[in-house]
Amino acid sequence: ETGVTQSPTHLIKTRGQQVTLRCSSQSGHNTVSWYQQALGQGPQFIFQYYREEENGRGNFPPRFSGLQFPNYSSELNVNALELDDSALYLCASSSLADLTYNEQFFGPGTRLTVL
Amino acid sequence: AQRVTQPEKLLSVFKGAPVELKCNYSYSGSPELFWYVQYSRQRLQLLLRHISRESIKGFTADLNKGETSFHLKKPFAQEEDSAMYYCALTDTGFQKLVFGTGTRLLVSP
C-alpha cells in the first residue's frame, strides 16, 4: 500500500507569483483534504475534494483553488502569492464512504516560502 | 465557532513521570475528538480518537462534555513519547479537521 505523497518538497516563490502543489492520495482513497500549517500553528483546513468536486472549504480566499483528478490525485493552486502564504502545506487522503469519520492519512507536506 | 485550545506550547517531564496534555474545545454539536502526533522527521499521524476508547502506546483520553475537554494522559512517560501533539475535532459527515496549536512534549532521561 502506497502512502500519501506530495511534491515538491520545498518551493521558493516571490510575491505575486502563482504556485501549484501536488498530492497523490493513498491507494483506495477517494477524498483529498488540504491544510495550511503556518509556523508555530496547527494545520488549518483549506478545502476538501471528493470525486473531483469541492466538498467543503475553510476560511481561505478564492485565490486558493484546487483540482482532483479521476485517479483521486489533487492539486492546490495559489495565485497572487502573499508573504503570509509562507507555510507548510499538507495533503491528507481518506475514504469518504458514508457519514462516519474515516481516518485522514497525511503526506509529508510541501514547504512554501514566499519572498 | 469551532475551536480547539491547547494551552501549553511545551511540556517537559522526566522519564517515568505522568503526563497530561490539555485540550479544550468549543463546538455547538457533537464533535468527534482526536489526538494526532508528529514524531521528529515523520508525518502527522492519528494517535487516538475518543469513540474508539482505545489505549494507544499507553496513552488514553477521556471526553468530558461538561468541561468540553479531551486531555491526553499517560501514567509513565517514555523518551520515545517526545513529539508534537495536536488535539483536533471534526463534525461527523464532514471530514474537516480543526486543530489546536499543538503541545511539544519533551521527555528527558
Tab-separated table of C-alpha atoms in Angstrom:
chain	number	residue	atom	x	y	z
A	1	GLU	CA	0.000	0.000	0.000
A	2	THR	CA	1.425	3.359	-1.063
A	3	GLY	CA	1.090	6.268	1.342
A	4	VAL	CA	0.249	9.876	0.553
A	5	THR	CA	2.946	11.630	-1.435
A	6	GLN	CA	3.404	15.333	-2.104
A	7	SER	CA	5.563	17.294	-4.499
A	8	PRO	CA	7.653	19.301	-4.455
A	9	THR	CA	9.217	19.043	-1.012
A	10	HIS	CA	10.298	22.661	-0.920
A	11	LEU	CA	9.460	25.663	-3.045
A	12	ILE	CA	10.550	29.291	-3.077
A	13	LYS	CA	8.446	31.901	-4.869
A	14	THR	CA	8.222	35.666	-4.931
A	15	ARG	CA	5.220	37.776	-4.019
A	16	GLY	CA	2.629	37.935	-6.787
A	17	GLN	CA	3.624	34.661	-8.412
A	18	GLN	CA	1.444	31.590	-8.759
A	19	VAL	CA	2.215	28.106	-7.396
A	20	THR	CA	0.875	24.584	-7.888
A	21	LEU	CA	1.336	21.879	-5.291
A	22	ARG	CA	0.596	18.238	-5.978
A	23	CYS	CA	-0.684	15.335	-3.918
A	24	SER	CA	-1.135	11.656	-4.659
A	25	SER	CA	-3.663	10.002	-2.398
A	26	GLN	CA	-3.209	6.686	-0.673
A	27	SER	CA	-4.354	3.641	-2.592
A	28	GLY	CA	-8.096	3.075	-2.204
A	29	HIS	CA	-8.858	6.604	-1.007
A	30	ASN	CA	-11.269	8.881	-2.875
A	31	THR	CA	-11.048	12.078	-0.832
A	32	VAL	CA	-8.269	14.623	-0.516
A	33	SER	CA	-8.098	17.455	2.001
A	34	TRP	CA	-5.597	20.310	2.025
A	35	TYR	CA	-4.315	22.103	5.094
A	36	GLN	CA	-2.037	25.096	5.645
A	37	GLN	CA	0.290	24.996	8.633
A	38	ALA	CA	1.975	28.276	9.474
A	39	LEU	CA	4.995	28.256	11.752
A	40	GLY	CA	4.002	27.521	15.337
A	41	GLN	CA	0.395	26.835	14.441
A	42	GLY	CA	-1.748	23.775	13.929
A	43	PRO	CA	-2.891	22.806	10.439
A	44	GLN	CA	-5.789	24.897	9.072
A	45	PHE	CA	-8.318	23.373	6.702
A	46	ILE	CA	-8.259	24.887	3.206
A	47	PHE	CA	-10.672	22.634	1.293
A	48	GLN	CA	-11.584	19.050	0.535
A	49	TYR	CA	-12.195	17.272	-2.757
A	50	TYR	CA	-14.400	14.235	-3.216
A	51	ARG	CA	-15.000	12.657	-6.608
A	52	GLU	CA	-13.449	15.620	-8.365
A	53	GLU	CA	-15.777	18.160	-6.695
A	54	GLU	CA	-15.043	20.573	-3.872
A	55	ASN	CA	-16.706	19.134	-0.763
A	56	GLY	CA	-16.188	21.906	1.751
A	57	ARG	CA	-13.960	24.931	2.153
A	58	GLY	CA	-12.304	26.709	5.032
A	59	ASN	CA	-11.769	30.415	5.520
A	60	PHE	CA	-9.392	30.963	2.612
A	61	PRO	CA	-9.763	33.467	-0.253
A	62	PRO	CA	-10.659	32.413	-3.815
A	63	ARG	CA	-7.050	32.714	-4.937
A	64	PHE	CA	-6.655	29.323	-3.247
A	65	SER	CA	-8.140	26.793	-5.637
A	66	GLY	CA	-7.867	23.103	-6.249
A	67	LEU	CA	-8.497	20.196	-8.531
A	68	GLN	CA	-8.991	16.499	-8.098
A	69	PHE	CA	-8.325	14.111	-10.955
A	70	PRO	CA	-10.048	10.815	-11.868
A	71	ASN	CA	-7.244	8.887	-10.155
A	72	TYR	CA	-8.033	10.927	-6.984
A	73	SER	CA	-4.739	12.810	-7.011
A	74	SER	CA	-5.085	16.517	-6.373
A	75	GLU	CA	-3.537	19.923	-6.950
A	76	LEU	CA	-3.582	23.036	-4.824
A	77	ASN	CA	-3.135	26.294	-6.734
A	78	VAL	CA	-2.410	29.618	-5.119
A	79	ASN	CA	-2.483	32.800	-7.199
A	80	ALA	CA	-1.053	36.208	-6.381
A	81	LEU	CA	1.163	34.870	-3.632
A	82	GLU	CA	1.498	36.928	-0.457
A	83	LEU	CA	4.203	36.781	2.186
A	84	ASP	CA	1.707	35.264	4.657
A	85	ASP	CA	1.232	32.298	2.332
A	86	SER	CA	4.614	31.017	3.503
A	87	ALA	CA	3.756	27.783	5.308
A	88	LEU	CA	3.814	24.005	5.222
A	89	TYR	CA	1.014	22.708	3.003
A	90	LEU	CA	-0.316	19.319	3.999
A	91	CYS	CA	-2.415	16.974	1.964
A	92	ALA	CA	-4.475	14.227	3.590
A	93	SER	CA	-6.387	11.425	1.935
A	94	SER	CA	-9.283	9.372	3.241
A	95	SER	CA	-12.133	7.217	2.093
A	96	LEU	CA	-15.462	9.008	2.230
A	97	ALA	CA	-17.816	6.045	2.035
A	98	ASP	CA	-20.545	7.053	4.444
A	99	LEU	CA	-21.312	9.629	7.078
A	100	THR	CA	-18.893	8.233	9.634
A	101	TYR	CA	-15.467	9.704	10.071
A	102	ASN	CA	-12.714	7.887	8.280
A	103	GLU	CA	-9.119	8.457	9.246
A	104	GLN	CA	-7.208	11.019	7.242
A	105	PHE	CA	-3.682	9.994	6.288
A	106	PHE	CA	-1.278	12.867	5.899
A	107	GLY	CA	1.506	13.415	3.444
A	108	PRO	CA	4.922	14.825	4.369
A	109	GLY	CA	3.982	18.326	3.237
A	110	THR	CA	5.354	20.951	0.868
A	111	ARG	CA	7.263	23.827	2.441
A	112	LEU	CA	6.426	27.042	0.550
A	113	THR	CA	8.473	30.172	1.126
A	114	VAL	CA	7.281	33.451	-0.383
A	115	LEU	CA	9.896	36.206	-0.615
B	1	ALA	CA	-17.384	28.710	16.090
B	2	GLN	CA	-15.362	25.563	16.270
B	3	ARG	CA	-12.189	25.987	18.244
B	4	VAL	CA	-9.584	23.773	19.874
B	5	THR	CA	-7.341	25.189	22.583
B	6	GLN	CA	-4.092	23.642	23.774
B	7	PRO	CA	-2.808	25.981	26.479
B	8	GLU	CA	0.711	24.589	26.734
B	9	LYS	CA	3.225	25.079	23.930
B	10	LEU	CA	5.809	22.949	25.700
B	11	LEU	CA	5.565	20.274	28.350
B	12	SER	CA	8.818	18.951	29.730
B	13	VAL	CA	8.877	15.900	32.013
B	14	PHE	CA	11.310	13.234	33.152
B	15	LYS	CA	11.108	9.639	32.042
B	16	GLY	CA	8.674	7.702	34.203
B	17	ALA	CA	6.680	10.782	35.227
B	18	PRO	CA	2.967	11.088	34.491
B	19	VAL	CA	1.951	13.209	31.539
B	20	GLU	CA	-1.211	15.176	30.856
B	21	LEU	CA	-1.571	17.258	27.711
B	22	LYS	CA	-4.545	19.566	27.950
B	23	CYS	CA	-7.140	20.153	25.273
B	24	ASN	CA	-10.342	22.174	25.463
B	25	TYR	CA	-12.782	22.677	22.647
B	26	SER	CA	-15.785	24.742	21.705
B	27	TYR	CA	-18.325	23.314	19.326
B	28	SER	CA	-22.100	23.513	19.068
B	29	GLY	CA	-22.998	19.895	18.466
B	30	SER	CA	-21.430	16.527	18.990
B	31	PRO	CA	-17.933	16.561	17.593
B	32	GLU	CA	-15.532	13.723	17.294
B	33	LEU	CA	-12.273	14.357	19.111
B	34	PHE	CA	-8.818	13.152	18.167
B	35	TRP	CA	-5.204	13.340	19.153
B	36	TYR	CA	-2.653	13.474	16.359
B	37	VAL	CA	1.078	13.093	16.888
B	38	GLN	CA	4.094	14.102	14.870
B	39	TYR	CA	7.405	12.485	15.777
B	40	SER	CA	10.656	14.071	14.643
B	41	ARG	CA	11.059	13.886	10.846
B	42	GLN	CA	7.827	11.924	10.473
B	43	ARG	CA	4.437	12.870	9.139
B	44	LEU	CA	1.368	13.734	11.161
B	45	GLN	CA	-0.467	10.599	12.241
B	46	LEU	CA	-3.532	9.687	14.253
B	47	LEU	CA	-2.793	8.638	17.831
B	48	LEU	CA	-6.303	8.025	19.101
B	49	ARG	CA	-9.936	9.030	18.733
B	50	HIS	CA	-12.452	9.317	21.501
B	51	ILE	CA	-15.106	6.982	20.129
B	52	SER	CA	-12.704	4.044	19.941
B	53	ARG	CA	-11.880	4.378	23.638
B	54	GLU	CA	-8.570	2.614	23.000
B	55	SER	CA	-5.271	2.982	24.755
B	56	ILE	CA	-2.542	3.581	22.195
B	57	LYS	CA	1.118	3.427	23.261
B	58	GLY	CA	-0.116	3.751	26.841
B	59	PHE	CA	-1.995	6.998	26.123
B	60	THR	CA	-5.655	7.489	26.964
B	61	ALA	CA	-8.009	10.423	26.572
B	62	ASP	CA	-11.434	10.886	28.084
B	63	LEU	CA	-14.011	13.170	26.579
B	64	ASN	CA	-15.588	15.384	29.238
B	65	LYS	CA	-18.566	17.067	27.614
B	66	GLY	CA	-19.354	19.117	30.710
B	67	GLU	CA	-15.915	20.694	30.751
B	68	THR	CA	-15.530	20.422	26.956
B	69	SER	CA	-12.140	18.839	27.457
B	70	PHE	CA	-10.252	15.945	25.933
B	71	HIS	CA	-6.996	15.738	27.840
B	72	LEU	CA	-4.370	13.194	26.813
B	73	LYS	CA	-2.789	11.194	29.621
B	74	LYS	CA	-0.072	8.645	30.154
B	75	PRO	CA	0.940	7.354	33.595
B	76	PHE	CA	4.643	6.824	32.841
B	77	ALA	CA	6.282	8.856	30.081
B	78	GLN	CA	8.957	7.311	27.872
B	79	GLU	CA	11.705	9.108	25.930
B	80	GLU	CA	10.172	7.904	22.664
B	81	ASP	CA	6.996	9.842	23.530
B	82	SER	CA	8.825	13.088	22.766
B	83	ALA	CA	6.903	14.616	19.874
B	84	MET	CA	4.439	17.296	18.846
B	85	TYR	CA	0.868	16.515	19.875
B	86	TYR	CA	-2.203	18.089	18.287
B	87	CYS	CA	-5.745	17.880	19.544
B	88	ALA	CA	-8.390	18.065	16.795
B	89	LEU	CA	-12.116	17.809	16.253
B	90	THR	CA	-14.428	17.158	13.361
B	91	ASP	CA	-18.160	17.005	12.851
B	92	THR	CA	-19.409	13.681	11.559
B	93	GLY	CA	-20.349	13.745	7.907
B	94	PHE	CA	-17.819	16.387	7.011
B	95	GLN	CA	-14.242	15.398	7.300
B	96	LYS	CA	-12.758	18.816	8.015
B	97	LEU	CA	-10.382	18.652	10.955
B	98	VAL	CA	-9.977	21.635	13.281
B	99	PHE	CA	-6.623	21.525	15.041
B	100	GLY	CA	-5.237	23.150	18.139
B	101	THR	CA	-1.859	24.870	18.068
B	102	GLY	CA	-0.100	21.825	19.439
B	103	THR	CA	1.948	20.935	22.515
B	104	ARG	CA	5.535	19.799	22.274
B	105	LEU	CA	6.220	17.015	24.753
B	106	LEU	CA	9.829	16.599	25.768
B	107	VAL	CA	10.681	13.569	27.881
B	108	SER	CA	14.148	13.711	29.415
B	109	PRO	CA	16.102	10.704	30.695
